[in-house]
Short mmCIF file of C-alpha atoms in Angstrom, two decimals:
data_model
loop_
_atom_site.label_atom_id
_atom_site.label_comp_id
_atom_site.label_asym_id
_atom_site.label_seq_id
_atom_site.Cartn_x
_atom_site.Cartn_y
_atom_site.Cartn_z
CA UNK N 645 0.00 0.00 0.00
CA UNK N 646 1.06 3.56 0.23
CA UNK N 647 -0.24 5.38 3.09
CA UNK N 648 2.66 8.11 4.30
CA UNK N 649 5.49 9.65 1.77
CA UNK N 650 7.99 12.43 1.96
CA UNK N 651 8.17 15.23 -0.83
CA UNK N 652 11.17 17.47 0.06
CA UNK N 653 12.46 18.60 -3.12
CA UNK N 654 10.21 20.03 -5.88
CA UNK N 655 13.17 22.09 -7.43
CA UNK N 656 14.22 18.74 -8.90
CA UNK N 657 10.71 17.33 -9.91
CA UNK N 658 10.31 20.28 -11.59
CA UNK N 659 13.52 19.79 -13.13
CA UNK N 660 12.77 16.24 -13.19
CA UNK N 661 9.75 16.81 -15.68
CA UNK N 662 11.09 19.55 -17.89
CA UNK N 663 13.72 16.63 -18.73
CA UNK N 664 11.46 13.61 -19.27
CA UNK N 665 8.43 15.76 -20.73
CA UNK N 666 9.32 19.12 -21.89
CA UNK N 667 7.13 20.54 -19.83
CA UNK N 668 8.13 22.97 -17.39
CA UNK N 669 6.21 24.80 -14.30
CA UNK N 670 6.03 27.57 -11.78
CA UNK N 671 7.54 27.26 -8.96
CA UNK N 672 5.10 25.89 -6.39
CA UNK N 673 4.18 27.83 -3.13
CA UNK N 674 4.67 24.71 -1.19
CA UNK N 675 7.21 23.64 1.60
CA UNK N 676 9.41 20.75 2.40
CA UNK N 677 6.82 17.38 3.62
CA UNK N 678 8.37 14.76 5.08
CA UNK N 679 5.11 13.05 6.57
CA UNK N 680 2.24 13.23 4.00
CA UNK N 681 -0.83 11.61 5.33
CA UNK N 682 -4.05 10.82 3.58
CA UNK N 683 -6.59 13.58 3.96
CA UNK N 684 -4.48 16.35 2.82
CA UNK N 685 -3.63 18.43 -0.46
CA UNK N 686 -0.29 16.73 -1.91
CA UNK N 687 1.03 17.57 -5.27
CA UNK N 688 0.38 16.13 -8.81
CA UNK N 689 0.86 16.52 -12.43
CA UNK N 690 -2.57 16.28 -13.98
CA UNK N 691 -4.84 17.35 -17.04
CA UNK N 692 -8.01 19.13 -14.67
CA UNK N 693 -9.91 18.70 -17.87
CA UNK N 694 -10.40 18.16 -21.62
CA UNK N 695 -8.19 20.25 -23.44
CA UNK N 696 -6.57 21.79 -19.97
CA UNK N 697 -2.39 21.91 -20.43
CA UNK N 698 -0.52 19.57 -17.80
CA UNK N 699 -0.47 21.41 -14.69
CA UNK N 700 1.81 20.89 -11.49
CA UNK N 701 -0.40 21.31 -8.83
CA UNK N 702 -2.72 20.14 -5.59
CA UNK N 703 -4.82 17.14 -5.37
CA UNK N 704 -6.58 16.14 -2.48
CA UNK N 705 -5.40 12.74 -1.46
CA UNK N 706 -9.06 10.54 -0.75
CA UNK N 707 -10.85 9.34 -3.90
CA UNK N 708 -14.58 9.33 -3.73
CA UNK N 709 -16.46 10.48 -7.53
CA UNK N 710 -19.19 12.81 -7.60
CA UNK N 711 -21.89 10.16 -8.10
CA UNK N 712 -21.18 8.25 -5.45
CA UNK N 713 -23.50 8.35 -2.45
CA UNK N 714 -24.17 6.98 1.08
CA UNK N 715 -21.34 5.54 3.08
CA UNK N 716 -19.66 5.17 -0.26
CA UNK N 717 -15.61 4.60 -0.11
CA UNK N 718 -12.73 7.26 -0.17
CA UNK N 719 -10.14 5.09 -0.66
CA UNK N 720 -6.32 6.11 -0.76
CA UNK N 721 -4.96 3.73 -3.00
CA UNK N 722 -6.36 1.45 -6.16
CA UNK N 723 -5.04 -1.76 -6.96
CA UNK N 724 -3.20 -1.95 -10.57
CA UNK N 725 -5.10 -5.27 -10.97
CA UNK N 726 -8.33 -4.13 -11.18
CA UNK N 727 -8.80 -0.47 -11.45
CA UNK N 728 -9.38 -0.72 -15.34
CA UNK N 729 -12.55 -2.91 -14.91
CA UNK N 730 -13.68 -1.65 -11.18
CA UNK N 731 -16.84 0.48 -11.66
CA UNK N 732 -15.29 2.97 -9.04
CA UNK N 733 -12.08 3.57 -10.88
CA UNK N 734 -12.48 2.60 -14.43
CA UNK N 735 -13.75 6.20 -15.82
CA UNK N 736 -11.17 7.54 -14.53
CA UNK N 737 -8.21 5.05 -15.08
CA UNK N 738 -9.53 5.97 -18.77
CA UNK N 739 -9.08 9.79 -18.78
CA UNK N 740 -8.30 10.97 -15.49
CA UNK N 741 -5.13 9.82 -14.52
CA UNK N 742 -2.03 11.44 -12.61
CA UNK N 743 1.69 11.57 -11.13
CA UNK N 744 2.49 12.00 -7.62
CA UNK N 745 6.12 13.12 -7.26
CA UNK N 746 7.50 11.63 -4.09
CA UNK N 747 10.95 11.43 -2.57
CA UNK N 748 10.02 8.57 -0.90
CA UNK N 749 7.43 6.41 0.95
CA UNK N 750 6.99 5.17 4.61
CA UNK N 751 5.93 1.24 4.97
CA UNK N 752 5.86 -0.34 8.12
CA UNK N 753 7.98 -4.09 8.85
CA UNK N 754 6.23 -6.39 11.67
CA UNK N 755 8.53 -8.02 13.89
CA UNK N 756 7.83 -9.96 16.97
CA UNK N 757 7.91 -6.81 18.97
CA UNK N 758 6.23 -4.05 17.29
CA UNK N 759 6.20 -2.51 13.87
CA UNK N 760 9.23 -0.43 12.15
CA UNK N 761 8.98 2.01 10.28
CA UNK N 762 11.48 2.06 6.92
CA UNK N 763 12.08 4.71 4.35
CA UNK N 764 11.69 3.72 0.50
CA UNK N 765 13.50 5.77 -1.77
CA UNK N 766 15.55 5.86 -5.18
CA UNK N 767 19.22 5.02 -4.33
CA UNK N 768 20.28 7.51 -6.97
CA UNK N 769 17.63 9.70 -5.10
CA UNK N 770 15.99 10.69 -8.04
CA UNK N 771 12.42 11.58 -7.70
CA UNK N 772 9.93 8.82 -7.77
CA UNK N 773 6.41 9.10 -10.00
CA UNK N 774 3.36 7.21 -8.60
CA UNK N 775 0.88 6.11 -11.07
CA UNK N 776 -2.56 8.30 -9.55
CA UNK N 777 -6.17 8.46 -10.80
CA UNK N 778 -8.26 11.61 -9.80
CA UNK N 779 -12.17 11.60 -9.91
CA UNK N 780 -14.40 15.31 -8.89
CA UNK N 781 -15.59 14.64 -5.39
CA UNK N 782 -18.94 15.08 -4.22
CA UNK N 783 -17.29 19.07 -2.81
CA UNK N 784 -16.47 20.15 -6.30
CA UNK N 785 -12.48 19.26 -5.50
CA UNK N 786 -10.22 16.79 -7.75
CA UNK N 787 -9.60 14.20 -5.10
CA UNK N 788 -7.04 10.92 -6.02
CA UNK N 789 -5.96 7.66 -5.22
CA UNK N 790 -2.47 6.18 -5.89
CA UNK N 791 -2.10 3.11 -7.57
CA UNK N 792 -0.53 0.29 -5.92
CA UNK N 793 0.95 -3.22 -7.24
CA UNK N 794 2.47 -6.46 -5.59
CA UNK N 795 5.74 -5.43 -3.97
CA UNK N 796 9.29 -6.07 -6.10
CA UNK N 797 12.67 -5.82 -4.87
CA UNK N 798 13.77 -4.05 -2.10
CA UNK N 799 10.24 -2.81 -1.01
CA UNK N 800 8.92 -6.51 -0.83
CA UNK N 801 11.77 -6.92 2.42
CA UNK N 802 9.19 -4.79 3.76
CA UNK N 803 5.52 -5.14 3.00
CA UNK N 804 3.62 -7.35 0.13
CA UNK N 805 2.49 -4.47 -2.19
CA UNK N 806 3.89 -1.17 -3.19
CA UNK N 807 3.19 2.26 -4.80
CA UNK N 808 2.91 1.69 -8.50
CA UNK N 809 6.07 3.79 -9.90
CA UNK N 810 6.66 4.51 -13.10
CA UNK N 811 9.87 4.96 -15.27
CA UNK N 812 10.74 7.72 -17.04
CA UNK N 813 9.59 6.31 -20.82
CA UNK N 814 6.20 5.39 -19.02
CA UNK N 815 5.32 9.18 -17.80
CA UNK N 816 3.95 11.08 -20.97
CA UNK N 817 1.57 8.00 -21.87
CA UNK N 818 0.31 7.62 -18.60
CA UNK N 819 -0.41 11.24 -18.33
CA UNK N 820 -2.08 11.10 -22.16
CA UNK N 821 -5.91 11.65 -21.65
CA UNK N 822 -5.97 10.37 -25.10
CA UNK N 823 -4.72 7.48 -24.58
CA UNK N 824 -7.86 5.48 -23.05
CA UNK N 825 -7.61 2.10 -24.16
CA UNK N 826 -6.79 -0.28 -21.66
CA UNK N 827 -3.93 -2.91 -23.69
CA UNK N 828 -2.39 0.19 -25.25
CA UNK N 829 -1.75 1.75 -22.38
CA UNK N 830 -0.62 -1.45 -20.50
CA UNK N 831 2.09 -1.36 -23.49
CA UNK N 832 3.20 1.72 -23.20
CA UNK N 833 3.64 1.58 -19.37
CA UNK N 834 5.99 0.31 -17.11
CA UNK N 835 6.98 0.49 -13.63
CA UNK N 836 10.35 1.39 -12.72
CA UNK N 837 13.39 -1.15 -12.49
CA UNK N 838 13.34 -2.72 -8.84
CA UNK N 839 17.08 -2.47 -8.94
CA UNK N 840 16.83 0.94 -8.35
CA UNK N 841 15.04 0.66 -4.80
CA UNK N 842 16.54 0.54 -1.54
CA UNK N 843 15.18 1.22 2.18
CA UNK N 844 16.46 1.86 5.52
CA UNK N 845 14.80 1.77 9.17
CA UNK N 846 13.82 5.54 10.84
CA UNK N 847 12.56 6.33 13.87
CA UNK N 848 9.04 5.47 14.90
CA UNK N 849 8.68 9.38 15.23
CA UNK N 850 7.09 9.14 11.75
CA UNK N 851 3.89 7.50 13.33
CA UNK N 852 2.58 10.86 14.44
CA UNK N 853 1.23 13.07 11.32
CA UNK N 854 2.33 15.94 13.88
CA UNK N 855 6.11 15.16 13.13
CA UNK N 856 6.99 16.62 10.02
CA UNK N 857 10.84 17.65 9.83
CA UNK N 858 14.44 16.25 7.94
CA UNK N 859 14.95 13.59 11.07
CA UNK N 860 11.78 11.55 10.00
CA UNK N 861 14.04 10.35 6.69
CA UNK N 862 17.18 9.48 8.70
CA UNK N 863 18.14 5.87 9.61
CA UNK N 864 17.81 4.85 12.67
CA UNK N 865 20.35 4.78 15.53
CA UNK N 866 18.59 1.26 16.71
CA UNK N 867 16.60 -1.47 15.37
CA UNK N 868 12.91 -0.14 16.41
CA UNK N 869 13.70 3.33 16.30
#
């Protein structure tokens, strides 16, 4: 799954998608995160609409489409399997997908005595792009989900499933709201290399949403934090 990530440097995923797309942005009004929880604004590169340029901007993380009613879901993630056919994500796994730049994600290990915490990043530190979907929520707001798959590499050490990152051939299709059928796009995509994962333990600081600071990313001096 991907419940908690760190976005610290949007200098370089700016830079990071002038490079790979062409495309470059203003400089967002947004600080250092090194906790993002669900439930908040986060950052994405998304078309809001048909015809709208490719836009850096804020999405709120919690997916719930403007139909739905009741006690219906917001879920945080969608699972890669099944969000093409799912009647809750397929409309917009057709047209309304997007890319969540993140430094890095939190998953938690379970050992005998607790859970801890690790940090999953990019061991050339290069930003990572998450495979999103956004849907309008019942408020009138783009709201999103993040894409997950089974866990590969270093991040299955960890937990069974994963953010679904992309590489850097895979971003400009994904991000296509032209492209909407489903076995093109599964040939144009593809996540990035495992090889290029690694993790470390932090401190258990990073439970609490209230912690937010440059520690939160740093190994651990022990083996629970």
């Amino acid at each position: 799954m991907c419940g908690r990530f760190a976005l610290y440097d949007i200098p370089r995923v700016r830079r990071s998608l002038r490079i790979i797309l062409g495309e470059d942005f203003e400089p967002l009004p947004t600080s250092p995160r090194y906790n993002v929880c669900p439930g908040t604004w986060i950052t994405a590169a998304w078309h809001s609409g048909e015809g709208a340029p490719l836009a850096l901007g804020q999405l709120w993380w919690g997916y719930r489409p403007h139909w739905a009613t009741g006690k219906a879901p917001e879920p945080i993630n969608a699972k890669s399997e099944g969000v093409a056919t799912s009647r809750y994500f397929r409309s917009a796994f057709a047209r309304h997908r997007c890319l969540v730049p993140a430094d890095g994600w939190y998953e938690w290990l379970a050992l005998l005595d607790g859970k801890q915490p690790h940090y999953i990043t990019r061991a050339d530190r290069e930003p990572l792009w998450l495979a999103g979907i956004w849907t309008e929520r019942p408020d009138g707001n783009p709201g999103c989900a993040i894409l997950t798959e089974p866990a590969r590499g270093a991040a299955a050490e960890i937990h069974d499933r994963m953010p679904l990152a992309l590489d850097d051939d895979s971003l400009a299709p994904w991000l296509d709201p032209h492209m909407t059928d489903r076995e093109a796009l599964r040939g144009a995509v593809h996540h990035l290399d495992d090889e290029l994962l690694t993790h470390w333990p932090v401190s258990r600081r990073v439970n609490r949403p209230a912690n937010d600071d440059a520690s939160l990313i740093e190994p651990a001096d022990d083996e629970m934090g």
